[in-house]
mmCIF file of C-alpha atoms in Angstrom:
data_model
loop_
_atom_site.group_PDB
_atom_site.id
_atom_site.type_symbol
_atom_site.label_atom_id
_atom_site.label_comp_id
_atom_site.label_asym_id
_atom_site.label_seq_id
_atom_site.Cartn_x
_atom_site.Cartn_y
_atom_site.Cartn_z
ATOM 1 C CA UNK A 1 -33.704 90.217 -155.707
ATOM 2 C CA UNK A 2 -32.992 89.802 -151.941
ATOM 3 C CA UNK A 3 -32.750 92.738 -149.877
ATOM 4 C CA UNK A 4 -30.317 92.607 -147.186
ATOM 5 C CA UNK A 5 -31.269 93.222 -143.692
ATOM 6 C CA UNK A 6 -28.379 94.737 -141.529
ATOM 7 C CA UNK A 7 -30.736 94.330 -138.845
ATOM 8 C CA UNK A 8 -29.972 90.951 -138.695
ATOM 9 C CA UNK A 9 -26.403 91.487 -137.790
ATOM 10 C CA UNK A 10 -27.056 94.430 -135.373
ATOM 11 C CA UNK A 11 -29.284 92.057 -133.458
ATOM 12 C CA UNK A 12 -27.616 91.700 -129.985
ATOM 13 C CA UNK A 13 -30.307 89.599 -128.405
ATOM 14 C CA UNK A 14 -28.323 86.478 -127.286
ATOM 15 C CA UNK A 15 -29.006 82.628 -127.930
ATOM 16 C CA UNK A 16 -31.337 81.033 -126.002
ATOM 17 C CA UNK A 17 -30.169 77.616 -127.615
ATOM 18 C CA UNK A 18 -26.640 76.811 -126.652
ATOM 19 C CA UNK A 19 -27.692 74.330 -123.905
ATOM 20 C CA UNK A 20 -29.297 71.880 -126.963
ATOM 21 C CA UNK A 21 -26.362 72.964 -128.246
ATOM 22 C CA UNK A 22 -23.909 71.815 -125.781
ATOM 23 C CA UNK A 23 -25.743 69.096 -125.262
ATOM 24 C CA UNK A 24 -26.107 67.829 -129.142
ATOM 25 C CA UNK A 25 -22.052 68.402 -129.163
ATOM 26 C CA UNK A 26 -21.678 66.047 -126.611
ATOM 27 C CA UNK A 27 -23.615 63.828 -128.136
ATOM 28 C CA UNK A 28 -22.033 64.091 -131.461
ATOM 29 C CA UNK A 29 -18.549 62.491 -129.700
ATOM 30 C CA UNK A 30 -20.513 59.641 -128.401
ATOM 31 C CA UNK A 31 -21.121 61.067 -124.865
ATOM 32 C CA UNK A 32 -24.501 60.170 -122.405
ATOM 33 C CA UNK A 33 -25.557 63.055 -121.622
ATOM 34 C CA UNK A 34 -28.430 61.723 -119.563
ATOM 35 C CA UNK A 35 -26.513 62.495 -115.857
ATOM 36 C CA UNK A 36 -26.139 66.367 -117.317
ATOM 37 C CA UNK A 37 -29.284 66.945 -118.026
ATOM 38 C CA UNK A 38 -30.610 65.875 -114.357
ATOM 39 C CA UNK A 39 -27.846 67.697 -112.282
ATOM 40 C CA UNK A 40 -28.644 70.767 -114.554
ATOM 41 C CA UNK A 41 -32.431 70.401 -114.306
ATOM 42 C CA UNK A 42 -32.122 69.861 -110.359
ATOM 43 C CA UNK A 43 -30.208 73.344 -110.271
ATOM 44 C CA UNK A 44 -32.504 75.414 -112.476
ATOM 45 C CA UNK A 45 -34.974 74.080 -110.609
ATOM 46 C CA UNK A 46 -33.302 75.166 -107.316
ATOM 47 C CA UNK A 47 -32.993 78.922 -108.920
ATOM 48 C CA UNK A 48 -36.236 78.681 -110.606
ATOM 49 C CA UNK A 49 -39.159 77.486 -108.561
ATOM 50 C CA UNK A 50 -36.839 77.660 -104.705
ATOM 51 C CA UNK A 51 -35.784 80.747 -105.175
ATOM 52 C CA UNK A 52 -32.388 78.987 -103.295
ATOM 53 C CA UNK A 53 -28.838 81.094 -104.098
ATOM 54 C CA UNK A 54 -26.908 78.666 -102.345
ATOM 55 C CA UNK A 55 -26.563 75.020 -103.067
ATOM 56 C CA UNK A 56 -24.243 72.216 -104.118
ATOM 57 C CA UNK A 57 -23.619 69.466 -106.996
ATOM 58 C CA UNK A 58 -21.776 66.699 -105.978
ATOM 59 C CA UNK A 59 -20.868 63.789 -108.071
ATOM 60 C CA UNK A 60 -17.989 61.065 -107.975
ATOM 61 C CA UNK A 61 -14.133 62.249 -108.467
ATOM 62 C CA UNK A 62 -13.465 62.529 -112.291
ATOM 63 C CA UNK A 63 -17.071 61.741 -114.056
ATOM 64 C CA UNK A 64 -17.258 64.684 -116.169
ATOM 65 C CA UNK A 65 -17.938 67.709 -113.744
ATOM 66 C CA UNK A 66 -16.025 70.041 -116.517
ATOM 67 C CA UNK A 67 -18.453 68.982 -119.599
ATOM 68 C CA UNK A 68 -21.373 69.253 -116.711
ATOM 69 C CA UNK A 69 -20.499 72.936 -115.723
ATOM 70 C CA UNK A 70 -20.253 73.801 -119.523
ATOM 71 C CA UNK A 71 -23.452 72.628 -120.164
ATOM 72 C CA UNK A 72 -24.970 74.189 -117.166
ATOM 73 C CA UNK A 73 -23.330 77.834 -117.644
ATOM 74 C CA UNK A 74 -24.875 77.164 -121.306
ATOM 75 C CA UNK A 75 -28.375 76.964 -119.730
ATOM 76 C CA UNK A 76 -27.872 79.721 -117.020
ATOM 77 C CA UNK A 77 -27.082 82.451 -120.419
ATOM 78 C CA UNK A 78 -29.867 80.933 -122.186
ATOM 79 C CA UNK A 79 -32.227 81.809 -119.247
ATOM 80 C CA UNK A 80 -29.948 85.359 -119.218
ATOM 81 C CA UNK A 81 -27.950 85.001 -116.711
ATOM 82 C CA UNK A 82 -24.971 87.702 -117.592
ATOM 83 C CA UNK A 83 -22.233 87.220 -115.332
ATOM 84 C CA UNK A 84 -20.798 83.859 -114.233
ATOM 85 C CA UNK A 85 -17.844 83.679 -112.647
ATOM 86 C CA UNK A 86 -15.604 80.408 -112.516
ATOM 87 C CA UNK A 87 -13.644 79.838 -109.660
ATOM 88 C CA UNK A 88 -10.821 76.840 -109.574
ATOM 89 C CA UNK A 89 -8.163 75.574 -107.003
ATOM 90 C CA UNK A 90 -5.136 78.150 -107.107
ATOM 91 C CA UNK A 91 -3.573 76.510 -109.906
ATOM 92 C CA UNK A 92 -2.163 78.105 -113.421
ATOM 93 C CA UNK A 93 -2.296 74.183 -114.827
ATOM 94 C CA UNK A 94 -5.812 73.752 -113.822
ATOM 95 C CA UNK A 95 -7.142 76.895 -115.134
ATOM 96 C CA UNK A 96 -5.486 76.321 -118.153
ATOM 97 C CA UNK A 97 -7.101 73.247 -118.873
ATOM 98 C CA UNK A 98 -10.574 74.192 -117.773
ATOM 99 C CA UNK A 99 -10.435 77.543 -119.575
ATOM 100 C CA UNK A 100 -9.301 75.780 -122.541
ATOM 101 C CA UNK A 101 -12.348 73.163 -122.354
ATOM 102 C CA UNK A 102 -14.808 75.638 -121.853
ATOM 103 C CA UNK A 103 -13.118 77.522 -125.257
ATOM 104 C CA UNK A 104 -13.094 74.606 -127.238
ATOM 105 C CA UNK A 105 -16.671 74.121 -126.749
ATOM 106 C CA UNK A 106 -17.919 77.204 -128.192
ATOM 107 C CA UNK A 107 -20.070 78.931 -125.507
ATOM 108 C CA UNK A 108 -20.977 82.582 -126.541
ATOM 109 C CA UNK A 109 -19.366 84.676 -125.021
ATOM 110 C CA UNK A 110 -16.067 83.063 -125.028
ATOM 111 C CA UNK A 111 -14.993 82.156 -121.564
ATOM 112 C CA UNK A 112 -12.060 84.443 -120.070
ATOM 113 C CA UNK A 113 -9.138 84.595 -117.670
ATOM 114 C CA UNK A 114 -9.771 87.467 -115.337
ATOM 115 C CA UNK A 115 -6.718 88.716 -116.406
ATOM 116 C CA UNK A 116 -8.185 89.554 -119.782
ATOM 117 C CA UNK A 117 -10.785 92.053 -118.438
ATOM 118 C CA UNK A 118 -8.600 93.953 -116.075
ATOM 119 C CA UNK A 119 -7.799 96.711 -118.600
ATOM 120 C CA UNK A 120 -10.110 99.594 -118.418
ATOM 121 C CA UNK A 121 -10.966 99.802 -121.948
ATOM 122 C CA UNK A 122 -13.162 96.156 -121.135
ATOM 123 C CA UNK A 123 -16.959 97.273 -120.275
ATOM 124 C CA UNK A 124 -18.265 94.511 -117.557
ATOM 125 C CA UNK A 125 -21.856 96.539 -116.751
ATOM 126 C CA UNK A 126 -23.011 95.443 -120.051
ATOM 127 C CA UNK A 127 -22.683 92.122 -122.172
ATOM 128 C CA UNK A 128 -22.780 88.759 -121.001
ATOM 129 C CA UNK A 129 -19.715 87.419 -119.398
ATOM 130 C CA UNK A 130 -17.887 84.019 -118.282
ATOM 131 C CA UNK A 131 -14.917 84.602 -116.187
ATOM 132 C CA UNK A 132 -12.384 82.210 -114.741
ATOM 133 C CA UNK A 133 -10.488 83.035 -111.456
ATOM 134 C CA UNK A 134 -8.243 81.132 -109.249
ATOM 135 C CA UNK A 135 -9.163 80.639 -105.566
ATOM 136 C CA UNK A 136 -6.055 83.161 -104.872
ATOM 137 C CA UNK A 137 -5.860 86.324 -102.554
ATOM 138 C CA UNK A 138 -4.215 88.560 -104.968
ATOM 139 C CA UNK A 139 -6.700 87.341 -108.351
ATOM 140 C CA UNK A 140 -9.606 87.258 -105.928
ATOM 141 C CA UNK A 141 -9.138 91.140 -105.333
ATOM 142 C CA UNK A 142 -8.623 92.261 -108.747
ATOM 143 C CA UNK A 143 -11.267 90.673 -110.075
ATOM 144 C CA UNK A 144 -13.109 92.449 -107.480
ATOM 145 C CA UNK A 145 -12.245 95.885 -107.684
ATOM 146 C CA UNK A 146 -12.718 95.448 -111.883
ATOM 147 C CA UNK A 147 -16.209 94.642 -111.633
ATOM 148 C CA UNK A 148 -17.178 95.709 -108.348
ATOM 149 C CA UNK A 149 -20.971 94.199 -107.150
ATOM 150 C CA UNK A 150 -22.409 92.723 -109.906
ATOM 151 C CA UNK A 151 -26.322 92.480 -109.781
ATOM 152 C CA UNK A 152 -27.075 88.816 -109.829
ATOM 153 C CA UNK A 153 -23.812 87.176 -110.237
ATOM 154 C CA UNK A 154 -23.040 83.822 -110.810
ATOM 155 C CA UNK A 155 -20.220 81.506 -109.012
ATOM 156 C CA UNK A 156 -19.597 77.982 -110.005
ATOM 157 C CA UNK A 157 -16.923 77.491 -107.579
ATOM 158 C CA UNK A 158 -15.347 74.042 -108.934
ATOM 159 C CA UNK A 159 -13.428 71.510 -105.787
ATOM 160 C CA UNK A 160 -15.711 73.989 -103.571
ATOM 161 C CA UNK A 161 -14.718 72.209 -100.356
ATOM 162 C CA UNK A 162 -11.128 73.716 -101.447
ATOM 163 C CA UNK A 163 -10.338 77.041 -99.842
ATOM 164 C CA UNK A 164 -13.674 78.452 -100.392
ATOM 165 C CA UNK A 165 -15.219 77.360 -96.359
ATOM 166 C CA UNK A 166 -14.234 79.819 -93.665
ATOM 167 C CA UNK A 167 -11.983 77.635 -91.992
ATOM 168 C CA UNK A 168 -12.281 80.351 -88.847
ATOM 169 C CA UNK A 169 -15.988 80.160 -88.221
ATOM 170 C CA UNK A 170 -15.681 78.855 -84.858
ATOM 171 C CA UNK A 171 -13.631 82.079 -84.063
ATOM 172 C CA UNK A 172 -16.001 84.876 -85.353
ATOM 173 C CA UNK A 173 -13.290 85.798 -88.277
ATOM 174 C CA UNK A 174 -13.042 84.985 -91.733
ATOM 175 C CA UNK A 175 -10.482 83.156 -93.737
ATOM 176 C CA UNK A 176 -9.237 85.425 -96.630
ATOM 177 C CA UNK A 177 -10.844 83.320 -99.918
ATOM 178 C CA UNK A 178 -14.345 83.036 -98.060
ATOM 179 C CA UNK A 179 -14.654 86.642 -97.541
ATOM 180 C CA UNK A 180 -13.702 87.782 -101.135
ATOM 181 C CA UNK A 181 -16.273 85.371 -102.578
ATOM 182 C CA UNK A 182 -18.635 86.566 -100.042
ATOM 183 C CA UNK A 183 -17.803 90.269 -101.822
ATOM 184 C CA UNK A 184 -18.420 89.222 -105.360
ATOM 185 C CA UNK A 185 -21.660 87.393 -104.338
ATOM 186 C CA UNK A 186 -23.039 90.771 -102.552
ATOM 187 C CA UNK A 187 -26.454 91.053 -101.443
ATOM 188 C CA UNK A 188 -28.111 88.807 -104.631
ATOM 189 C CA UNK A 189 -25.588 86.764 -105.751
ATOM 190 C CA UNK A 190 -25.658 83.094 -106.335
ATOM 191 C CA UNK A 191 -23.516 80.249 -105.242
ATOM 192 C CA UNK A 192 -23.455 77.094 -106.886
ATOM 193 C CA UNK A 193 -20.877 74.588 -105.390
ATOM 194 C CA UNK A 194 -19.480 71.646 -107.048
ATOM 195 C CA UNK A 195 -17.403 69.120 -105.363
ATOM 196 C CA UNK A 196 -16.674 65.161 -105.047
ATOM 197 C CA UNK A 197 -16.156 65.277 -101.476
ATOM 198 C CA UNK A 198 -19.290 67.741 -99.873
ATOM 199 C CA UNK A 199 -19.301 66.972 -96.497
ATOM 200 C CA UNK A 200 -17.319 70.361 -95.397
ATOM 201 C CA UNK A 201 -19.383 72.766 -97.335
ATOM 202 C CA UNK A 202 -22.485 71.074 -95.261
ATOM 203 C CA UNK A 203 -20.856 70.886 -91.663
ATOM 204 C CA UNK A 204 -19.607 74.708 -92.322
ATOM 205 C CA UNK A 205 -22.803 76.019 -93.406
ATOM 206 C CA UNK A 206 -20.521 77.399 -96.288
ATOM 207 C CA UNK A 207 -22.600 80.835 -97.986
ATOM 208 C CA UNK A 208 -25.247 79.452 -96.334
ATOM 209 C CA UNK A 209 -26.179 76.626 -98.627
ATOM 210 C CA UNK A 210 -29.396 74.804 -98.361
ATOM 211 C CA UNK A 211 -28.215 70.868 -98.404
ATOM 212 C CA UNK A 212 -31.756 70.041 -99.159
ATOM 213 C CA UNK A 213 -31.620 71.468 -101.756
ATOM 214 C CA UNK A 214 -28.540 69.704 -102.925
ATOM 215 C CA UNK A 215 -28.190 68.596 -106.545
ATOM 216 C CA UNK A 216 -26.685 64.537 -107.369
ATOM 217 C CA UNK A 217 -24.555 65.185 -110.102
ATOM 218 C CA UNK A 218 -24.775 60.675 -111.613
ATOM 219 C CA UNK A 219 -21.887 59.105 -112.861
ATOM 220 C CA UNK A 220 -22.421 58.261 -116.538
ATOM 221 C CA UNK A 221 -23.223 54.494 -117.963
ATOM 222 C CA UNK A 222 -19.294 53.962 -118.511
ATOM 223 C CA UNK A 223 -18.248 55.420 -115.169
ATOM 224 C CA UNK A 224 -15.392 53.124 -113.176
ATOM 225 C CA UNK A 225 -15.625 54.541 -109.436
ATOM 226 C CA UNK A 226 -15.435 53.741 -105.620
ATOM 227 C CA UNK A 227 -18.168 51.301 -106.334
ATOM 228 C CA UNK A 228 -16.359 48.903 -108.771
ATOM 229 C CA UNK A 229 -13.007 49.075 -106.750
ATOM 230 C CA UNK A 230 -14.576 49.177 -103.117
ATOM 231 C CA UNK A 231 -17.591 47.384 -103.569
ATOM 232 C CA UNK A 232 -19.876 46.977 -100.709
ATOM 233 C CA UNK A 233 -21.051 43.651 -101.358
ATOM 234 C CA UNK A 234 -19.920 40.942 -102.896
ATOM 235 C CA UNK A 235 -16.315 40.284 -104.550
ATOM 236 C CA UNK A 236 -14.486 43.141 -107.116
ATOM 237 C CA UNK A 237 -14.294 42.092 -110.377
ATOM 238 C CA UNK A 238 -10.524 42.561 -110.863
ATOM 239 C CA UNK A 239 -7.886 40.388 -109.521
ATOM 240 C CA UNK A 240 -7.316 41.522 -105.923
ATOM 241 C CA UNK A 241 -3.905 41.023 -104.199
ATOM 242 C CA UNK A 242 -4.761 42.404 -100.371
ATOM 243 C CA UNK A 243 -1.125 43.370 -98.248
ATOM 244 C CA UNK A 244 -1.176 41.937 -95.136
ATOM 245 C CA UNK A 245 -2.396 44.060 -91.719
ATOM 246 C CA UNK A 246 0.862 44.938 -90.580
ATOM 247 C CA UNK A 247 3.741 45.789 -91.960
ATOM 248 C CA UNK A 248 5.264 47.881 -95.195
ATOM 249 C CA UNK A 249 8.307 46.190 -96.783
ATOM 250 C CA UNK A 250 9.878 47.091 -100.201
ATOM 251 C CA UNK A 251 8.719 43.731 -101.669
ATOM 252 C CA UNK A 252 5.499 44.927 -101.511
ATOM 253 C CA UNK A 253 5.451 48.064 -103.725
ATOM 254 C CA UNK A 254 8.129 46.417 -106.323
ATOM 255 C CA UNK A 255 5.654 43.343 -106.731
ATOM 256 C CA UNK A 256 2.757 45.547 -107.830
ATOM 257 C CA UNK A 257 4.764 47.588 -110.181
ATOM 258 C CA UNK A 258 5.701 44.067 -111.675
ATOM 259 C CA UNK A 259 2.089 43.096 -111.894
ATOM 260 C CA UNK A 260 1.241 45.984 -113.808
ATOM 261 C CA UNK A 261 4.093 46.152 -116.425
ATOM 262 C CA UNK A 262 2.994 42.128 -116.876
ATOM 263 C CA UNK A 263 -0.458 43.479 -117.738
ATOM 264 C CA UNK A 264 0.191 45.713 -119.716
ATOM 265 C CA UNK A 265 2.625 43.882 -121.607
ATOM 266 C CA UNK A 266 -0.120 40.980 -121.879
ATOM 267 C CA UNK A 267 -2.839 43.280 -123.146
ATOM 268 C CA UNK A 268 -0.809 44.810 -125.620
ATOM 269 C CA UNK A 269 0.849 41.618 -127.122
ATOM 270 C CA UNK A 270 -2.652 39.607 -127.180
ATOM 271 C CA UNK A 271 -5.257 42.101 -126.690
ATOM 272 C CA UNK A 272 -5.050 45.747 -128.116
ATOM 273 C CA UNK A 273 -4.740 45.903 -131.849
ATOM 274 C CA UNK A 274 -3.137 48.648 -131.250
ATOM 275 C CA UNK A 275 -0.513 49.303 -128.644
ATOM 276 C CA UNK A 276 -2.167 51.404 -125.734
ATOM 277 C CA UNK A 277 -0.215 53.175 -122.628
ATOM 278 C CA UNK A 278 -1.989 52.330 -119.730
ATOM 279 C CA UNK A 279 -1.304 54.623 -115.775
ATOM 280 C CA UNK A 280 -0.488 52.788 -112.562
ATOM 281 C CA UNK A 281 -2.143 54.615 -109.844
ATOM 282 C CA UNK A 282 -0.152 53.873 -105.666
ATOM 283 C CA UNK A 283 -2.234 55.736 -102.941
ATOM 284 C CA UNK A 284 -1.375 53.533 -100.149
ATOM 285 C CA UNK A 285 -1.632 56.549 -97.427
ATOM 286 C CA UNK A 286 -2.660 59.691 -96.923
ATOM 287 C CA UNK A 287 1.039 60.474 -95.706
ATOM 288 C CA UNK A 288 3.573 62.089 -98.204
ATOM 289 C CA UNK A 289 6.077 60.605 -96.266
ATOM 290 C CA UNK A 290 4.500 57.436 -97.184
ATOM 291 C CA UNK A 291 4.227 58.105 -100.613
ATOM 292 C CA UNK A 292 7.231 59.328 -101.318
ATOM 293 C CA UNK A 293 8.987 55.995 -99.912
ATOM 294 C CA UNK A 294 6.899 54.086 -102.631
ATOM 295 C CA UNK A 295 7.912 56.055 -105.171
ATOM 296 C CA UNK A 296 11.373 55.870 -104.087
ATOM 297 C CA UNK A 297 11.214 51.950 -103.969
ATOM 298 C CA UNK A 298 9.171 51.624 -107.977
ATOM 299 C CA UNK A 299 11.710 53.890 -109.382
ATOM 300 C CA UNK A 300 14.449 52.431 -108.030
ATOM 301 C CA UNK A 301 12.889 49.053 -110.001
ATOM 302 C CA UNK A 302 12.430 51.138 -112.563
ATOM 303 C CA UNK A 303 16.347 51.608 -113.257
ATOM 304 C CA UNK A 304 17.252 48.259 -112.085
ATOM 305 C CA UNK A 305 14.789 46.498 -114.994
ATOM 306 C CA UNK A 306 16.940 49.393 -117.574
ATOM 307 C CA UNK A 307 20.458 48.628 -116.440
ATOM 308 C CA UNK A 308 22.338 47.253 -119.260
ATOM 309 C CA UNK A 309 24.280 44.963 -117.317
ATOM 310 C CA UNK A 310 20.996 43.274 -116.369
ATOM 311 C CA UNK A 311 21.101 41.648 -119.758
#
């Protein structure tokens, strides 16, 4: 007869295998998870054998930075780390979607809103805990004064080169964000940017980061970046239709929306097996003015291709 243990079930000690976890997930959907495990082995390495608590990951816009920070909060609780808190651009959208990744993925202990651990009745000095927070005043605060200094806490701080700076350093002050992070990181903390565009948190000396001790964050195999659309050498390998130097007429705008619809009509007629929605991306300035005139001149195409008495 087998004896049951209940010792087994009162066993607390935490998993110290949910980064092969992670990792084997990812791997299960088809994912390379080669550019993971070198941004997460350059920071453990930075925490193990520099003893830095500041540094940054960078990697290209949109390559996978979410599945990256999974797999990397993953390996800080297997090494027991306790606390890490999340920290995301001051939108409800965004930290919906991130939260809901890092849910879906099944990391013990569940990640949180900081909402959810406001109430007194939540312990914080014990347990492990994963806590999002958006890069907000008012959130900021609360999530302070709930789990006041935390030995040895842990901030991912996702877009870091959003908010998170002091944008008053020259001045002696602090901006409002930067000193509430400084809070929650006390006197041991540990900051671990992550970022596309880096080149703030460096020239602002933001928490005092170490950029030589900065972590490269590689685009995976299937990766479509800067480099294929803005190649440095040599001609793209897409058809290319340059506007001229001067000059920003309606014709211009309306002709690429016409372009694309032809595309996407062609792939889907003789290509696809199965019909596919494709996204036309128009980023022609860094002025809204700019952008909103463009978007004023497609949609305006837009009705005039769905007017009936086109026909």
């Amino acid at each position: 007869m087998t004896t049951f243990d209940i010792s087994k079930f009162n066993d607390t000690t935490p998993s110290s295998k949910q980064y092969e976890r992670q990792l084997d997930r990812l791997r299960s959907l088809g994912r390379n998870v080669e550019c993971i495990e070198i941004a997460v082995r350059g920071a453990l390495d930075n925490l193990r054998n520099q003893s830095s608590r500041s540094f940054v990951i960078y990697g290209e816009p949109q390559s996978g930075k979410t599945e990256m920070m999974i797999c990397l909060t993953a390996k800080l609780l297997d090494d027991g780390h306790r606390f890490i808190v999340h920290l995301l651009n001051d939108s409800v959208d965004l930290l919906g979607q991130n939260l809901g990744r890092f849910k879906t993925s099944g990391l013990a202990p569940a990640a949180r809103n900081f909402s959810e651990i406001l109430d007194p009745s939540v312990p914080v000095k014990t347990g492990n805990h994963v806590v999002f927070c958006k890069k907000n005043g008012s959130d900021l605060r609360k999530l302070r004064d709930k789990i006041g200094q935390v030995d040895k806490i842990i901030i991912i701080d996702d877009e870091a080169d959003y908010a998170s700076p002091n944008g008053q350093i020259n001045s002696g002050a602090k901006t409002v964000i930067n000193e509430l992070i400084e809070n929650l990181l006390g006197s041991n903390g540990i900051y671990i940017g992550v970022t596309a565009t880096p080149a703030r948190l460096d020239l602002n000396n933001t928490f005092k980061n170490d950029s030589h001790l900065w972590v490269d964050f590689p685009p995976h195999p299937a990766y479509t970046g800067q480099d294929v659309f803005f190649p440095l050498e040599g001609s793209p390998s897409y058809s290319l239709q340059l506007l001229p130097n001067s000059g920003d007429e309606p014709k211009y705008p309306r002709s690429a929306l016409f372009r694309f619809l032809v595309n996407v009509a062609y792939l889907n007629n003789y290509v696809n097996e199965a019909e596919e929605n494709y996204s036309l991306l128009v980023h022609t300035s860094g002025n809204k003015t700019d952008h909103k005139s463009d978007w004023s001149v497609m949609n305006a195409a837009l009705n005039d291709l769905q007017n009936p008495s086109w026909s």
